[in-house]
PDB file of C-alpha atoms in Angstrom:
ATOM      1  CA  UNK A 154      19.604  23.325  -7.810  1.00 35.00           C
ATOM      2  CA  UNK A 155      20.231  19.863  -9.233  1.00 34.00           C
ATOM      3  CA  UNK A 156      17.153  17.898 -10.158  1.00 37.00           C
ATOM      4  CA  UNK A 157      17.886  14.552 -11.745  1.00 35.00           C
ATOM      5  CA  UNK A 158      16.852  11.033 -10.872  1.00 40.00           C
ATOM      6  CA  UNK A 159      15.112   7.996 -12.282  1.00 38.00           C
ATOM      7  CA  UNK A 160      11.402   8.697 -12.096  1.00 38.00           C
ATOM      8  CA  UNK A 161       9.503   6.763  -9.460  1.00 42.00           C
ATOM      9  CA  UNK A 162      10.144   3.615  -7.497  1.00 50.00           C
ATOM     10  CA  UNK A 163       8.979   1.224 -10.170  1.00 47.00           C
ATOM     11  CA  UNK A 164       9.388   0.849 -13.877  1.00 49.00           C
ATOM     12  CA  UNK A 165       5.855   2.081 -14.371  1.00 58.00           C
ATOM     13  CA  UNK A 166       4.299   2.589 -17.786  1.00 63.00           C
ATOM     14  CA  UNK A 167       2.208   5.559 -16.611  1.00 74.00           C
ATOM     15  CA  UNK A 168       4.511   8.231 -15.199  1.00 82.00           C
ATOM     16  CA  UNK A 169       2.585  10.815 -13.219  1.00 87.00           C
ATOM     17  CA  UNK A 170       3.741  13.786 -11.224  1.00 88.00           C
ATOM     18  CA  UNK A 171       3.206  13.413  -7.439  1.00 89.00           C
ATOM     19  CA  UNK A 172       0.845  16.385  -7.523  1.00 90.00           C
ATOM     20  CA  UNK A 173      -1.349  14.617 -10.066  1.00 92.00           C
ATOM     21  CA  UNK A 174      -1.429  11.514  -7.880  1.00 91.00           C
ATOM     22  CA  UNK A 175      -2.483  13.596  -4.886  1.00 90.00           C
ATOM     23  CA  UNK A 176      -5.221  15.194  -6.980  1.00 91.00           C
ATOM     24  CA  UNK A 177      -6.477  11.751  -8.017  1.00 92.00           C
ATOM     25  CA  UNK A 178      -6.508  10.528  -4.408  1.00 91.00           C
ATOM     26  CA  UNK A 179      -8.438  13.598  -3.291  1.00 91.00           C
ATOM     27  CA  UNK A 180     -10.960  13.490  -6.139  1.00 91.00           C
ATOM     28  CA  UNK A 181     -11.683   9.771  -5.832  1.00 92.00           C
ATOM     29  CA  UNK A 182     -12.040   9.868  -2.041  1.00 89.00           C
ATOM     30  CA  UNK A 183     -14.284  12.942  -1.998  1.00 89.00           C
ATOM     31  CA  UNK A 184     -16.457  11.708  -4.877  1.00 88.00           C
ATOM     32  CA  UNK A 185     -17.111   8.275  -3.413  1.00 87.00           C
ATOM     33  CA  UNK A 186     -17.399   9.229   0.263  1.00 84.00           C
ATOM     34  CA  UNK A 187     -19.228  12.565   0.063  1.00 80.00           C
ATOM     35  CA  UNK A 188     -21.020  12.039  -3.245  1.00 75.00           C
ATOM     36  CA  UNK A 189     -24.494  10.642  -3.808  1.00 75.00           C
ATOM     37  CA  UNK A 190     -25.305   7.192  -5.147  1.00 73.00           C
ATOM     38  CA  UNK A 191     -28.868   7.801  -6.248  1.00 75.00           C
ATOM     39  CA  UNK A 192     -29.999   7.124  -9.799  1.00 76.00           C
ATOM     40  CA  UNK A 193     -27.440   7.701 -12.523  1.00 82.00           C
ATOM     41  CA  UNK A 194     -24.804   8.814  -9.994  1.00 84.00           C
ATOM     42  CA  UNK A 195     -24.498   5.250  -8.774  1.00 82.00           C
ATOM     43  CA  UNK A 196     -23.207   4.166 -12.166  1.00 84.00           C
ATOM     44  CA  UNK A 197     -20.962   7.206 -12.481  1.00 87.00           C
ATOM     45  CA  UNK A 198     -19.340   6.248  -9.168  1.00 87.00           C
ATOM     46  CA  UNK A 199     -18.046   3.095 -10.820  1.00 89.00           C
ATOM     47  CA  UNK A 200     -15.722   5.197 -12.982  1.00 90.00           C
ATOM     48  CA  UNK A 201     -13.504   6.551 -10.137  1.00 90.00           C
ATOM     49  CA  UNK A 202     -13.676   3.129  -8.484  1.00 89.00           C
ATOM     50  CA  UNK A 203     -12.178   1.625 -11.661  1.00 91.00           C
ATOM     51  CA  UNK A 204      -9.189   4.002 -11.702  1.00 92.00           C
ATOM     52  CA  UNK A 205      -7.114   2.137  -9.034  1.00 91.00           C
ATOM     53  CA  UNK A 206      -7.666  -1.105 -10.951  1.00 92.00           C
ATOM     54  CA  UNK A 207      -6.250   0.432 -14.129  1.00 91.00           C
ATOM     55  CA  UNK A 208      -3.222   1.814 -12.305  1.00 91.00           C
ATOM     56  CA  UNK A 209      -2.489  -1.559 -10.710  1.00 90.00           C
ATOM     57  CA  UNK A 210      -2.652  -3.133 -14.167  1.00 91.00           C
ATOM     58  CA  UNK A 211      -0.176  -0.513 -15.403  1.00 88.00           C
ATOM     59  CA  UNK A 212       2.180  -1.530 -12.565  1.00 88.00           C
ATOM     60  CA  UNK A 213       1.761  -5.195 -13.588  1.00 88.00           C
ATOM     61  CA  UNK A 214       0.283  -5.978 -10.180  1.00 88.00           C
ATOM     62  CA  UNK A 215      -2.242  -8.342 -11.726  1.00 90.00           C
ATOM     63  CA  UNK A 216      -2.901 -10.335  -8.562  1.00 90.00           C
ATOM     64  CA  UNK A 217      -3.578  -7.229  -6.492  1.00 88.00           C
ATOM     65  CA  UNK A 218      -5.781  -5.827  -9.266  1.00 91.00           C
ATOM     66  CA  UNK A 219      -7.901  -8.978  -9.420  1.00 93.00           C
ATOM     67  CA  UNK A 220      -8.233  -9.123  -5.629  1.00 91.00           C
ATOM     68  CA  UNK A 221      -9.293  -5.469  -5.505  1.00 91.00           C
ATOM     69  CA  UNK A 222     -11.819  -5.941  -8.313  1.00 90.00           C
ATOM     70  CA  UNK A 223     -13.234  -9.109  -6.751  1.00 89.00           C
ATOM     71  CA  UNK A 224     -13.605  -7.539  -3.297  1.00 87.00           C
ATOM     72  CA  UNK A 225     -15.246  -4.421  -4.708  1.00 87.00           C
ATOM     73  CA  UNK A 226     -17.684  -6.349  -6.922  1.00 86.00           C
ATOM     74  CA  UNK A 227     -18.649  -8.766  -4.151  1.00 83.00           C
ATOM     75  CA  UNK A 228     -19.220  -5.935  -1.654  1.00 81.00           C
ATOM     76  CA  UNK A 229     -21.138  -3.839  -4.175  1.00 80.00           C
ATOM     77  CA  UNK A 230     -23.378  -6.568  -5.581  1.00 79.00           C
ATOM     78  CA  UNK A 231     -23.633  -8.657  -2.428  1.00 72.00           C
ATOM     79  CA  UNK A 232     -24.953  -5.863  -0.234  1.00 72.00           C
ATOM     80  CA  UNK A 233     -27.601  -4.868  -2.781  1.00 72.00           C
ATOM     81  CA  UNK A 234     -28.741  -8.466  -3.113  1.00 73.00           C
ATOM     82  CA  UNK A 235     -28.788  -9.290   0.603  1.00 71.00           C
ATOM     83  CA  UNK A 236     -30.333  -6.141   2.095  1.00 68.00           C
ATOM     84  CA  UNK A 237     -33.982  -7.046   1.305  1.00 71.00           C
ATOM     85  CA  UNK A 238     -33.618 -10.505   2.896  1.00 72.00           C
ATOM     86  CA  UNK A 239     -31.712  -9.681   6.083  1.00 70.00           C
ATOM     87  CA  UNK A 240     -33.072  -8.287   9.389  1.00 74.00           C
ATOM     88  CA  UNK A 241     -32.680  -4.596  10.075  1.00 71.00           C
ATOM     89  CA  UNK A 242     -30.213  -5.216  12.907  1.00 69.00           C
ATOM     90  CA  UNK A 243     -27.922  -7.200  10.610  1.00 67.00           C
ATOM     91  CA  UNK A 244     -28.189  -4.570   7.906  1.00 66.00           C
ATOM     92  CA  UNK A 245     -27.226  -1.800  10.312  1.00 68.00           C
ATOM     93  CA  UNK A 246     -24.311  -3.656  11.923  1.00 68.00           C
ATOM     94  CA  UNK A 247     -22.788  -5.511   8.988  1.00 70.00           C
ATOM     95  CA  UNK A 248     -24.329  -4.761   5.620  1.00 67.00           C
ATOM     96  CA  UNK A 249     -24.093  -1.007   6.070  1.00 65.00           C
ATOM     97  CA  UNK A 250     -20.437  -1.266   7.069  1.00 72.00           C
ATOM     98  CA  UNK A 251     -19.652  -3.401   4.015  1.00 73.00           C
ATOM     99  CA  UNK A 252     -21.520  -1.006   1.737  1.00 70.00           C
ATOM    100  CA  UNK A 253     -19.634   1.972   3.157  1.00 74.00           C
ATOM    101  CA  UNK A 254     -16.331   0.128   2.736  1.00 78.00           C
ATOM    102  CA  UNK A 255     -16.886   0.120  -1.029  1.00 82.00           C
ATOM    103  CA  UNK A 256     -16.562   3.901  -0.831  1.00 85.00           C
ATOM    104  CA  UNK A 257     -13.324   3.698   1.172  1.00 87.00           C
ATOM    105  CA  UNK A 258     -11.474   0.941  -0.698  1.00 88.00           C
ATOM    106  CA  UNK A 259     -10.838   2.879  -3.965  1.00 90.00           C
ATOM    107  CA  UNK A 260      -9.375   5.855  -2.107  1.00 88.00           C
ATOM    108  CA  UNK A 261      -7.212   3.538  -0.003  1.00 88.00           C
ATOM    109  CA  UNK A 262      -5.909   1.801  -3.132  1.00 90.00           C
ATOM    110  CA  UNK A 263      -5.048   5.150  -4.699  1.00 90.00           C
ATOM    111  CA  UNK A 264      -3.120   5.955  -1.548  1.00 87.00           C
ATOM    112  CA  UNK A 265      -1.266   2.669  -1.988  1.00 87.00           C
ATOM    113  CA  UNK A 266      -0.488   3.640  -5.578  1.00 89.00           C
ATOM    114  CA  UNK A 267       0.860   6.995  -4.391  1.00 87.00           C
ATOM    115  CA  UNK A 268       3.087   5.434  -1.729  1.00 84.00           C
ATOM    116  CA  UNK A 269       4.366   2.616  -3.951  1.00 84.00           C
ATOM    117  CA  UNK A 270       5.271   4.756  -6.980  1.00 86.00           C
ATOM    118  CA  UNK A 271       6.599   7.923  -5.329  1.00 85.00           C
ATOM    119  CA  UNK A 272       9.926   8.330  -3.577  1.00 83.00           C
ATOM    120  CA  UNK A 273      10.391  10.574  -0.565  1.00 80.00           C
ATOM    121  CA  UNK A 274      12.521  12.985  -2.613  1.00 81.00           C
ATOM    122  CA  UNK A 275       9.850  13.286  -5.279  1.00 86.00           C
ATOM    123  CA  UNK A 276       7.142  13.903  -2.706  1.00 85.00           C
ATOM    124  CA  UNK A 277       9.147  16.538  -0.826  1.00 82.00           C
ATOM    125  CA  UNK A 278      10.087  18.262  -4.095  1.00 84.00           C
ATOM    126  CA  UNK A 279       6.426  18.336  -5.138  1.00 86.00           C
ATOM    127  CA  UNK A 280       5.353  19.773  -1.789  1.00 85.00           C
ATOM    128  CA  UNK A 281       8.062  22.434  -2.050  1.00 82.00           C
ATOM    129  CA  UNK A 282       6.778  23.381  -5.490  1.00 85.00           C
ATOM    130  CA  UNK A 283       3.309  23.820  -3.954  1.00 86.00           C
ATOM    131  CA  UNK A 284       4.762  25.826  -1.024  1.00 82.00           C
ATOM    132  CA  UNK A 285       3.269  23.422   1.523  1.00 83.00           C
ATOM    133  CA  UNK A 286       4.398  23.968   5.107  1.00 81.00           C
ATOM    134  CA  UNK A 287       6.966  21.635   6.627  1.00 78.00           C
ATOM    135  CA  UNK A 288       4.484  20.771   9.386  1.00 79.00           C
ATOM    136  CA  UNK A 289       2.578  18.736   6.809  1.00 81.00           C
ATOM    137  CA  UNK A 290       5.426  17.613   4.561  1.00 80.00           C
ATOM    138  CA  UNK A 291       7.689  16.105   7.241  1.00 78.00           C
ATOM    139  CA  UNK A 292       5.102  13.774   8.904  1.00 78.00           C
ATOM    140  CA  UNK A 293       3.891  12.471   5.547  1.00 80.00           C
ATOM    141  CA  UNK A 294       7.483  11.976   4.382  1.00 77.00           C
ATOM    142  CA  UNK A 295       8.152   9.866   7.467  1.00 76.00           C
ATOM    143  CA  UNK A 296       5.052   7.789   6.664  1.00 77.00           C
ATOM    144  CA  UNK A 297       6.511   6.975   3.234  1.00 76.00           C
ATOM    145  CA  UNK A 298       9.278   5.052   4.992  1.00 76.00           C
ATOM    146  CA  UNK A 299       7.237   3.961   8.006  1.00 77.00           C
ATOM    147  CA  UNK A 300       4.585   1.813   6.306  1.00 76.00           C
ATOM    148  CA  UNK A 301       6.943  -0.360   4.179  1.00 78.00           C
ATOM    149  CA  UNK A 302       9.268  -0.805   7.166  1.00 80.00           C
ATOM    150  CA  UNK A 303       6.358  -1.904   9.357  1.00 81.00           C
ATOM    151  CA  UNK A 304       5.376  -4.484   6.770  1.00 80.00           C
ATOM    152  CA  UNK A 305       8.897  -5.891   6.596  1.00 82.00           C
ATOM    153  CA  UNK A 306       9.165  -5.978  10.390  1.00 81.00           C
ATOM    154  CA  UNK A 307       5.885  -7.875  10.776  1.00 81.00           C
ATOM    155  CA  UNK A 308       6.989 -10.397   8.143  1.00 82.00           C
ATOM    156  CA  UNK A 309      10.274 -10.913   9.996  1.00 82.00           C
ATOM    157  CA  UNK A 310       8.494 -11.457  13.337  1.00 80.00           C
ATOM    158  CA  UNK A 311       6.026 -13.830  11.693  1.00 78.00           C
ATOM    159  CA  UNK A 312       8.813 -15.932  10.153  1.00 81.00           C
ATOM    160  CA  UNK A 313      10.716 -16.052  13.439  1.00 79.00           C
ATOM    161  CA  UNK A 314       7.649 -17.280  15.316  1.00 78.00           C
ATOM    162  CA  UNK A 315       6.900 -19.879  12.661  1.00 76.00           C
ATOM    163  CA  UNK A 316      10.462 -21.155  12.976  1.00 76.00           C
ATOM    164  CA  UNK A 317       9.929 -21.579  16.705  1.00 71.00           C
ATOM    165  CA  UNK A 318       6.403 -22.965  16.156  1.00 68.00           C
ATOM    166  CA  UNK A 319       4.967 -20.402  18.549  1.00 66.00           C
ATOM    167  CA  UNK A 320       1.968 -18.130  18.408  1.00 58.00           C
ATOM    168  CA  UNK A 321      -0.390 -19.791  15.915  1.00 62.00           C
ATOM    169  CA  UNK A 322      -4.055 -18.909  15.446  1.00 62.00           C
ATOM    170  CA  UNK A 323      -4.981 -22.015  17.417  1.00 69.00           C
ATOM    171  CA  UNK A 324      -3.834 -20.201  20.541  1.00 68.00           C
ATOM    172  CA  UNK A 325      -4.801 -16.489  20.231  1.00 69.00           C
ATOM    173  CA  UNK A 326      -3.295 -15.583  23.611  1.00 73.00           C
ATOM    174  CA  UNK A 327       0.144 -16.890  22.679  1.00 72.00           C
ATOM    175  CA  UNK A 328      -0.136 -15.261  19.271  1.00 72.00           C
ATOM    176  CA  UNK A 329      -0.659 -11.876  20.910  1.00 73.00           C
ATOM    177  CA  UNK A 330       2.203 -12.535  23.312  1.00 74.00           C
ATOM    178  CA  UNK A 331       4.774 -13.899  20.874  1.00 76.00           C
ATOM    179  CA  UNK A 332       3.902 -11.902  17.762  1.00 76.00           C
ATOM    180  CA  UNK A 333       2.094  -8.694  18.558  1.00 78.00           C
ATOM    181  CA  UNK A 334       4.155  -7.668  21.593  1.00 78.00           C
ATOM    182  CA  UNK A 335       7.536  -7.864  19.773  1.00 79.00           C
ATOM    183  CA  UNK A 336       5.947  -6.261  16.732  1.00 79.00           C
ATOM    184  CA  UNK A 337       4.558  -3.308  18.705  1.00 80.00           C
ATOM    185  CA  UNK A 338       7.894  -2.796  20.443  1.00 80.00           C
ATOM    186  CA  UNK A 339       9.588  -2.743  17.039  1.00 80.00           C
ATOM    187  CA  UNK A 340       7.029  -0.213  15.774  1.00 79.00           C
ATOM    188  CA  UNK A 341       7.951   2.224  18.548  1.00 79.00           C
ATOM    189  CA  UNK A 342      11.651   1.819  17.820  1.00 80.00           C
ATOM    190  CA  UNK A 343      11.140   2.202  14.057  1.00 79.00           C
ATOM    191  CA  UNK A 344       9.116   5.379  14.553  1.00 75.00           C
ATOM    192  CA  UNK A 345      11.859   6.941  16.653  1.00 77.00           C
ATOM    193  CA  UNK A 346      14.572   5.898  14.179  1.00 78.00           C
ATOM    194  CA  UNK A 347      12.701   7.302  11.166  1.00 74.00           C
ATOM    195  CA  UNK A 348      11.966  10.567  12.965  1.00 72.00           C
ATOM    196  CA  UNK A 349      15.654  10.935  13.808  1.00 75.00           C
ATOM    197  CA  UNK A 350      16.562  10.085  10.214  1.00 73.00           C
ATOM    198  CA  UNK A 351      14.212  12.784   8.929  1.00 69.00           C
ATOM    199  CA  UNK A 352      15.785  15.359  11.209  1.00 72.00           C
ATOM    200  CA  UNK A 353      19.278  14.244  10.157  1.00 74.00           C
ATOM    201  CA  UNK A 354      18.380  14.689   6.506  1.00 69.00           C
ATOM    202  CA  UNK A 355      17.234  18.217   7.244  1.00 68.00           C
ATOM    203  CA  UNK A 356      13.611  17.798   6.180  1.00 66.00           C
ATOM    204  CA  UNK A 357      12.517  20.365   8.769  1.00 65.00           C
ATOM    205  CA  UNK A 358      15.142  22.919   7.792  1.00 67.00           C
ATOM    206  CA  UNK A 359      13.683  26.389   7.095  1.00 69.00           C
ATOM    207  CA  UNK A 360      16.107  26.833   4.199  1.00 70.00           C
ATOM    208  CA  UNK A 361      15.257  25.825   0.672  1.00 71.00           C
ATOM    209  CA  UNK A 362      15.982  22.131   0.276  1.00 69.00           C
ATOM    210  CA  UNK A 363      18.342  20.908  -2.448  1.00 71.00           C
ATOM    211  CA  UNK A 364      17.406  17.567  -4.000  1.00 70.00           C
ATOM    212  CA  UNK A 365      18.467  15.422  -6.908  1.00 74.00           C
ATOM    213  CA  UNK A 366      14.980  14.614  -8.128  1.00 74.00           C
ATOM    214  CA  UNK A 367      13.378  15.722 -11.363  1.00 77.00           C
ATOM    215  CA  UNK A 368       9.634  16.263 -11.266  1.00 82.00           C
ATOM    216  CA  UNK A 369       7.325  17.928 -13.712  1.00 82.00           C
ATOM    217  CA  UNK A 370       4.125  17.533 -15.662  1.00 86.00           C
ATOM    218  CA  UNK A 371       4.068  15.328 -18.742  1.00 87.00           C
ATOM    219  CA  UNK A 372       1.413  14.528 -21.299  1.00 90.00           C
ATOM    220  CA  UNK A 373       0.198  11.767 -18.948  1.00 90.00           C
ATOM    221  CA  UNK A 374      -0.638  14.417 -16.351  1.00 91.00           C
ATOM    222  CA  UNK A 375      -2.382  16.552 -18.961  1.00 92.00           C
ATOM    223  CA  UNK A 376      -4.449  13.555 -20.079  1.00 92.00           C
ATOM    224  CA  UNK A 377      -5.450  12.679 -16.500  1.00 92.00           C
ATOM    225  CA  UNK A 378      -6.479  16.253 -15.673  1.00 92.00           C
ATOM    226  CA  UNK A 379      -8.445  16.484 -18.925  1.00 94.00           C
ATOM    227  CA  UNK A 380     -10.321  13.273 -18.096  1.00 93.00           C
ATOM    228  CA  UNK A 381     -11.081  14.609 -14.606  1.00 92.00           C
ATOM    229  CA  UNK A 382     -12.499  17.794 -16.100  1.00 93.00           C
ATOM    230  CA  UNK A 383     -14.678  15.814 -18.509  1.00 93.00           C
ATOM    231  CA  UNK A 384     -15.914  13.518 -15.745  1.00 92.00           C
ATOM    232  CA  UNK A 385     -16.820  16.293 -13.296  1.00 91.00           C
ATOM    233  CA  UNK A 386     -18.412  18.400 -16.021  1.00 90.00           C
ATOM    234  CA  UNK A 387     -20.934  15.557 -16.268  1.00 88.00           C
ATOM    235  CA  UNK A 388     -21.024  14.512 -12.618  1.00 88.00           C
ATOM    236  CA  UNK A 389     -21.527  17.887 -10.935  1.00 86.00           C
ATOM    237  CA  UNK A 390     -24.539  19.071 -13.031  1.00 86.00           C
ATOM    238  CA  UNK A 391     -26.318  15.746 -12.496  1.00 84.00           C
ATOM    239  CA  UNK A 392     -25.664  15.886  -8.731  1.00 81.00           C
ATOM    240  CA  UNK A 393     -26.879  19.507  -8.519  1.00 79.00           C
ATOM    241  CA  UNK A 394     -30.037  19.063 -10.589  1.00 77.00           C
ATOM    242  CA  UNK A 395     -31.085  15.941  -8.686  1.00 67.00           C
ATOM    243  CA  UNK A 396     -31.301  18.046  -5.531  1.00 58.00           C
TER     244      UNK A 396
END
């Protein structure tokens, strides 16, 4: 089996195996969503929330990193400062939603890091190494192509409507008619095309798939796993003893 390719989509300084990226996504999402934020744990939660920021810096996505950091800090500090001064109804409807979004944003940004730095071949090869069923691998592989294509299609529709001076925010009805309707029709067509492409490439074949992608653990993966072990060796005892 041939396994050779340039690692990743980008010229990234931190080269991680797709399995390590999946582990990071899982750990950060579970820690922030299911974990507690009482006492010292609130400050420990800032550590996994900082991980997507560091990875965006490593990708030289400085603008995205600053936007993410600003949104997270404003949501985190703003909700704590405004809760005592706002009515209960406002806190339940808006402040609580904003506070909960601070637990979702880091996991979503790690998902963005996974999608933007991992090719379909690398992901499929990693799933094959883990003996994951094709029922899970194929839909996620299609999503790797689906999301970037959707973004490009929406940009194309937006530029076309701007050229025709149609569907601005001043007229929401026309915007839905001239932008969203063509966009949604394109989404259906793109989904069908990508599904057919996946079948053509043989992603659902029961035979062992041959690919030209080299994956494997490096010292970056070892360092990340070691840091995760150190973090949870401190986090879990504190969370257990506080109960």
